[in-house]
Short mmCIF file of C-alpha atoms in Angstrom, two decimals:
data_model
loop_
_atom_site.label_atom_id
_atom_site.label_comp_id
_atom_site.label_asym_id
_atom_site.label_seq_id
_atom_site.Cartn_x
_atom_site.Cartn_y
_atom_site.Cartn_z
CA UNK A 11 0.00 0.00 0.00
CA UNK A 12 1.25 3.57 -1.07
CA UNK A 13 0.71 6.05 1.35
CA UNK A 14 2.47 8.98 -1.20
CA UNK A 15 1.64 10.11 -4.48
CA UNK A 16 5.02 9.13 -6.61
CA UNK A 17 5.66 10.63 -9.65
CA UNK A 18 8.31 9.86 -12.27
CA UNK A 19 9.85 13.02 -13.94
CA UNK A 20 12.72 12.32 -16.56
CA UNK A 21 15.95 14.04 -16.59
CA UNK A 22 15.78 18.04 -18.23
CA UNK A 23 17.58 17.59 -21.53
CA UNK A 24 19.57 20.09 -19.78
CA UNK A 25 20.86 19.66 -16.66
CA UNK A 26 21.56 22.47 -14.08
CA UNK A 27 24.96 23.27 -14.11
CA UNK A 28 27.06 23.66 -10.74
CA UNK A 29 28.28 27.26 -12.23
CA UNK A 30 24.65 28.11 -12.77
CA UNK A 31 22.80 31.77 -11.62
CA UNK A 32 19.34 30.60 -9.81
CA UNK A 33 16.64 32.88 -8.41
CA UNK A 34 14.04 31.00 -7.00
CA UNK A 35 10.83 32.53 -6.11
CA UNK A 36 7.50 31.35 -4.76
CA UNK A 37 5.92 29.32 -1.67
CA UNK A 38 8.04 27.72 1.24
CA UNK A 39 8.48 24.96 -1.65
CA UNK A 40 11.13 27.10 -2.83
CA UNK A 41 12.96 27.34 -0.19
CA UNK A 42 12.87 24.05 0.02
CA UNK A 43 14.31 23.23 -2.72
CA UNK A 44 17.59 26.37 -2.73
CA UNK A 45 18.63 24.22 0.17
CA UNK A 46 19.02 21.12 -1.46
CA UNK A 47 20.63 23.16 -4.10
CA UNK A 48 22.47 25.02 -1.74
CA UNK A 49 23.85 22.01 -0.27
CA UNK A 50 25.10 21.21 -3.16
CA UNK A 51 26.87 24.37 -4.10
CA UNK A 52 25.22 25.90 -6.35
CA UNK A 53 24.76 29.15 -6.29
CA UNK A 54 20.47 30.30 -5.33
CA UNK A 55 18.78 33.64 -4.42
CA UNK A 56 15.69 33.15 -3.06
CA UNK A 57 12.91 34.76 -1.85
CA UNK A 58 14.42 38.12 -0.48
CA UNK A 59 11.16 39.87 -0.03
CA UNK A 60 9.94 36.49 1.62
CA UNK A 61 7.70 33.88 0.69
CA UNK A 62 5.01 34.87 -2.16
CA UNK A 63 2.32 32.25 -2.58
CA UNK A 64 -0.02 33.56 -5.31
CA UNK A 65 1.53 33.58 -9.11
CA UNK A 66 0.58 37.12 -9.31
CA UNK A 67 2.46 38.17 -6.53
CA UNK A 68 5.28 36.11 -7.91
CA UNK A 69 4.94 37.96 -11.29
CA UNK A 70 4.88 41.76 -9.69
CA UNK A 71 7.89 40.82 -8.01
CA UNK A 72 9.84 39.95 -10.66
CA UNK A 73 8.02 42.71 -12.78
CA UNK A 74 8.79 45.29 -9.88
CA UNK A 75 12.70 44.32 -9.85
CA UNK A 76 13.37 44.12 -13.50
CA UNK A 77 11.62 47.25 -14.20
CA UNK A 78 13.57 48.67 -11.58
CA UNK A 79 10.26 50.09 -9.93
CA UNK A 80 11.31 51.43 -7.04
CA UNK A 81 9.16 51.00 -3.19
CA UNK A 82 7.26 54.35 -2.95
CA UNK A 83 5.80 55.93 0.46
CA UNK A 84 2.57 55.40 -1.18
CA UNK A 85 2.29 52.08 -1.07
CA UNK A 86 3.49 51.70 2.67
CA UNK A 87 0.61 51.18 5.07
CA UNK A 88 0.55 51.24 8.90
CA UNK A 89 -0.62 48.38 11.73
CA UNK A 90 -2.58 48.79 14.52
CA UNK A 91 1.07 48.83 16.54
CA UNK A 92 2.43 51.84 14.38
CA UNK A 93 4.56 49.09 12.26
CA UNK A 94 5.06 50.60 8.26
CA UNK A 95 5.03 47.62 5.81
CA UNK A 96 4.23 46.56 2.50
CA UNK A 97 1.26 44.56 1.40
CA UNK A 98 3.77 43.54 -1.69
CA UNK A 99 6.25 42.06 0.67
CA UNK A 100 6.16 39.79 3.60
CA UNK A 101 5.66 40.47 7.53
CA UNK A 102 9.85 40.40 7.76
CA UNK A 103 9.19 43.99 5.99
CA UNK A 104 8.05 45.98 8.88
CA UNK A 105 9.57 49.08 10.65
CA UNK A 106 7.88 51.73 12.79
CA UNK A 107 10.15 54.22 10.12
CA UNK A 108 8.32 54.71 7.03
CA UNK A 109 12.58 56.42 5.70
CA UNK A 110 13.96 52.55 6.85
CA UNK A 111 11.42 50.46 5.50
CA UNK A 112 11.76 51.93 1.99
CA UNK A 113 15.85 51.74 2.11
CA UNK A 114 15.07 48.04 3.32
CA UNK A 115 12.59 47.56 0.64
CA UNK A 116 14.31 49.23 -2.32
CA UNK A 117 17.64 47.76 -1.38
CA UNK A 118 16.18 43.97 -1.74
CA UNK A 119 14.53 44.85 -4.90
CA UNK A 120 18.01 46.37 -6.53
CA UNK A 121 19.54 42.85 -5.31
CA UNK A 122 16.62 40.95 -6.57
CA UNK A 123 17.16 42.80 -10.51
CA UNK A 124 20.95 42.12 -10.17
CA UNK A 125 20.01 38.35 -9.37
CA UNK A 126 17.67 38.11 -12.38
CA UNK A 127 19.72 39.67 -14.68
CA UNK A 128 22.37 37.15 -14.30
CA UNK A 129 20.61 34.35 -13.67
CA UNK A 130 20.62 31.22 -16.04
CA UNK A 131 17.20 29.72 -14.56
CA UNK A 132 14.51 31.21 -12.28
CA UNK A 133 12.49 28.67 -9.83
CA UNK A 134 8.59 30.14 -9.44
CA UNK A 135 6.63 27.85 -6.95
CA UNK A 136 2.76 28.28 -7.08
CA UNK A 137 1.09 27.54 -4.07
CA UNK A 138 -2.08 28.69 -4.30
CA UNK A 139 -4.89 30.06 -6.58
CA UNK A 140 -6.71 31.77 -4.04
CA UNK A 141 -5.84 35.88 -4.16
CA UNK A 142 -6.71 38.63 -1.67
CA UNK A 143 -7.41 42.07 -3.21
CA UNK A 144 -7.68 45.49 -1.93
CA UNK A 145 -11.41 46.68 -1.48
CA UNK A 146 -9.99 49.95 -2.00
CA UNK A 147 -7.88 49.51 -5.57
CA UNK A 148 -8.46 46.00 -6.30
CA UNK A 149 -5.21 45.35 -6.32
CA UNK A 150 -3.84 41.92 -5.55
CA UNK A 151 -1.70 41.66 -2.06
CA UNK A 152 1.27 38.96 -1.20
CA UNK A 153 0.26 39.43 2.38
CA UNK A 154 -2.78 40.84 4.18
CA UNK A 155 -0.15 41.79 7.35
CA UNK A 156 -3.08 40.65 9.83
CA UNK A 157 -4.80 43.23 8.70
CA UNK A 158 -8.58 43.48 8.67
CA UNK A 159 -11.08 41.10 6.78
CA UNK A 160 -13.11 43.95 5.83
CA UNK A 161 -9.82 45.73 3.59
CA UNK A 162 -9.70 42.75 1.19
CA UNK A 163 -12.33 40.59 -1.10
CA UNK A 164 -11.01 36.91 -1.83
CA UNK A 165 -10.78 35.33 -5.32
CA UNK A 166 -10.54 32.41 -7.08
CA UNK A 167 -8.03 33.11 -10.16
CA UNK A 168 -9.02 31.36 -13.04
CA UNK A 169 -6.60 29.69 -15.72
CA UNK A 170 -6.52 31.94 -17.78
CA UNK A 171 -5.72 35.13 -15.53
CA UNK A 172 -2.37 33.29 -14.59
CA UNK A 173 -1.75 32.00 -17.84
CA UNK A 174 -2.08 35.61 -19.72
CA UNK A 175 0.10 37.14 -16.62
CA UNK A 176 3.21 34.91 -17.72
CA UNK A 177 2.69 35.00 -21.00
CA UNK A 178 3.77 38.68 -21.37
CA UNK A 179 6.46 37.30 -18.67
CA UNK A 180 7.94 34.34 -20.82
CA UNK A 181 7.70 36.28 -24.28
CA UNK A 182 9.25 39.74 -22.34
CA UNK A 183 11.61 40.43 -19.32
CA UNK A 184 12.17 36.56 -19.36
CA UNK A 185 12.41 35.68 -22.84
CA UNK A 186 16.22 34.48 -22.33
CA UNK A 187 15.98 32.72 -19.03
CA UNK A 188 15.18 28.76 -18.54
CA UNK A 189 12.12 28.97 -16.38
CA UNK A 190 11.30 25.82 -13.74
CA UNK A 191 7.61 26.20 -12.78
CA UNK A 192 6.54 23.76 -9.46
CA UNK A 193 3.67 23.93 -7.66
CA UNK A 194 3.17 23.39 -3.54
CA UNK A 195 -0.53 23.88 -3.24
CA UNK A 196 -1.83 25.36 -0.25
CA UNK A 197 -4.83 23.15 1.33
CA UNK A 198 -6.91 25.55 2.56
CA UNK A 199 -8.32 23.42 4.65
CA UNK A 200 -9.48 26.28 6.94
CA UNK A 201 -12.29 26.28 4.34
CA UNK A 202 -13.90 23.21 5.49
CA UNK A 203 -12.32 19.94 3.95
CA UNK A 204 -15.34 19.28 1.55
CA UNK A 205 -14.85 23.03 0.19
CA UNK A 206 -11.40 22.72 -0.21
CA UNK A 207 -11.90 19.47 -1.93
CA UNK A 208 -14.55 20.71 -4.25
CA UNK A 209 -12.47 23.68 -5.08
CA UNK A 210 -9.50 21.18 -6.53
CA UNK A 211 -12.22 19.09 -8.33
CA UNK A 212 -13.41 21.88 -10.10
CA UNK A 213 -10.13 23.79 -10.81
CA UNK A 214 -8.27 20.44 -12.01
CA UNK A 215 -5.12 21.68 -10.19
CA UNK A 216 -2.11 20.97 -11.55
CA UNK A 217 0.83 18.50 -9.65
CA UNK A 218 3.95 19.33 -11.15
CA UNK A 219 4.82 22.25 -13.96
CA UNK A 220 8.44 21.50 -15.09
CA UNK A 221 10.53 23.25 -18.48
CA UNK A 222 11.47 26.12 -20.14
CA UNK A 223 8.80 27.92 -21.30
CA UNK A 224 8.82 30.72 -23.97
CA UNK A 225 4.63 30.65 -24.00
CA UNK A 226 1.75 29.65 -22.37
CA UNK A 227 -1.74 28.69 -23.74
CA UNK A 228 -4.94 27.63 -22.75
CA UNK A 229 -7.44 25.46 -24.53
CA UNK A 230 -10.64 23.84 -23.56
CA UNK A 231 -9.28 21.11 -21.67
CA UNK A 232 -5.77 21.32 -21.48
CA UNK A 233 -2.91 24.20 -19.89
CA UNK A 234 -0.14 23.78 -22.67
CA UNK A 235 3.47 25.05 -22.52
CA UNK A 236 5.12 26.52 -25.70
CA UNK A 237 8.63 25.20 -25.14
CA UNK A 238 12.19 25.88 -27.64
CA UNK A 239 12.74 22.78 -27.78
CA UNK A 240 10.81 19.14 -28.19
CA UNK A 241 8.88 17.39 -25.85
CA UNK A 242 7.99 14.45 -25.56
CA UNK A 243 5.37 11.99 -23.86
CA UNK A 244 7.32 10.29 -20.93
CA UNK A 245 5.53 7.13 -21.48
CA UNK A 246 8.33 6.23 -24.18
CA UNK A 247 11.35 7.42 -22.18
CA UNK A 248 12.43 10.71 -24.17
CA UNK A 249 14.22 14.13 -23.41
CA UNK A 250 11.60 15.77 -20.94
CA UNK A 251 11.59 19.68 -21.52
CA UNK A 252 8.23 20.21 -19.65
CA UNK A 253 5.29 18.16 -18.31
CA UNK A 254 1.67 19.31 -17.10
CA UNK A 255 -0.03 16.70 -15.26
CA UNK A 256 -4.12 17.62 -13.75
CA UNK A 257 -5.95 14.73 -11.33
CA UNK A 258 -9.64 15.42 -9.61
CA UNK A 259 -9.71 14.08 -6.36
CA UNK A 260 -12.20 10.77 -6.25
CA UNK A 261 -11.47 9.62 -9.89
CA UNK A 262 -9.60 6.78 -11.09
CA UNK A 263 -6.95 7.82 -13.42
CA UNK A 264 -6.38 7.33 -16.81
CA UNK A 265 -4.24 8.99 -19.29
CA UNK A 266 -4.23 9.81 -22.50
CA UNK A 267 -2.27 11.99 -24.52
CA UNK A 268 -2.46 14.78 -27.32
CA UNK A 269 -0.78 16.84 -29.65
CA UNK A 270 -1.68 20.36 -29.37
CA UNK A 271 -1.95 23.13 -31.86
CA UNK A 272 1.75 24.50 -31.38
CA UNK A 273 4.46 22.80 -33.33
CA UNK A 274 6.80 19.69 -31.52
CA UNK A 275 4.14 20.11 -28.12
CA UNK A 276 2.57 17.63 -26.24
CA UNK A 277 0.41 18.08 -23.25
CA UNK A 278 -0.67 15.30 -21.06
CA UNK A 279 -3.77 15.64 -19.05
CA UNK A 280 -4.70 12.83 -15.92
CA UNK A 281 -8.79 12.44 -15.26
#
């Protein structure tokens, strides 16, 4: 009996190289994962404005840094205990000086464009699909701070949301970078268990997100990755660039696979 889900994920045609660059971004999964790397000497940035669950958090961040936005006294909001922070950073960003949380702030966001610039491969961990917004300007928060229920409405993103968000990402600022996407979902289970397990039945989420992407695409029953090079279906044992695998909760699986509409793709999908 198998207590774990297990699954096999082939070599990268390309291995990571000891001398490589690597930002990685994302959920706790990330850090996770620069420690292993770490460990083995190679060479990781990650997370320096602290852990950013939501991929549109993940995207401002790296859209912030290589844009070389910088922190403005705008965006810095106060606590109940006179603490400044950031809703765009995490709870390690907090000073009662609005002057020391911006050099803090801008200082990490220099480092984190120097980091991208050179890196050879970025690391973005999704954990979750769930967003909170500002009532005020709708706009999407990496960390509510403890704030107030009443500042922020909740969302579901949808597919395509995230998928148009890193397609301007892929084909843009990160057009020359090898991209790893993994996911560490967040359970939610704070929801109620039979919420949070209708919410992955009907959202199909995703178990592992692995290549280098140059686009992303949506079609009526499939996420597909645009990739530079081939892939292939692992079932026969070839060079791996990227693989997209779905399950619902309850169902017995079965695969099958097609060939979507961009050239030398296939996308797998598990009901």
């Amino acid at each position: 009996m198998k207590f774990r889900t297990e699954v096999k994920i082939a070599p990268f045609s390309r291995p990571i190289a000891l001398n490589e660059q690597i930002v990685a971004l994302g959920s706790c999964f990330a850090s996770e994962l620069s420690e292993a790397l770490t460990a083995r000497n190679l060479q990781v940035l990650c997370n320096p404005l602290g852990p950013l669950y939501n991929p549109l958090s993940i995207a401002a961040a790296v859209e912030r840094a290589l844009s070389k936005r910088a922190f403005s006294a705008e965006e810095i909001a106060t606590n109940g205990e006179g603490e400044r922070f950031s809703f765009d950073a995490s709870t390690r960003f907090t000073d009662p000086s609005c002057e020391e949380l911006l050099k803090r702030l801008n200082t990490t966001n220099d480092r984190l464009c120097a980091a991208i610039e050179r890196a050879d491969r970025l690391i973005l961990t999704f954990g979750t699909a769930w967003v909170f917004r500002l009532a005020e300007s709708n706009e999407v928060v990496a960390n509510c701070h403890k704030q107030p229920q009443k500042l922020f409405t909740r969302q579901m993103l949808s597919a395509e949301e995230i998928v148009k968000r890193y397609n301007t990402l892929l084909q843009g600022p990160l057009a020359d970078k090898r991209v790893i996407f993994t996911l560490s979902p967040v359970r939610h289970l704070g929801d109620g268990l039979d919420q949070a397990l209708a919410a992955h039945d009907k959202h199909a989420h995703g178990d592992v997100i692995l290549g280098r992407c140059s686009k992303v695409a949506t079609h009526a029953d499939s996420l597909s990755v645009d990739l530079s090079a081939r892939t292939f279906d692992t079932e026969v044992g070839m060079d791996l660039e990227c693989k997209i695998q779905y399950s619902r909760s309850g169902r017995k699986p079965s695969e099958f696979s097609r060939r979507c509409e961009y050239e030398d793709l296939f996308c797998r999908q598990l009901y």
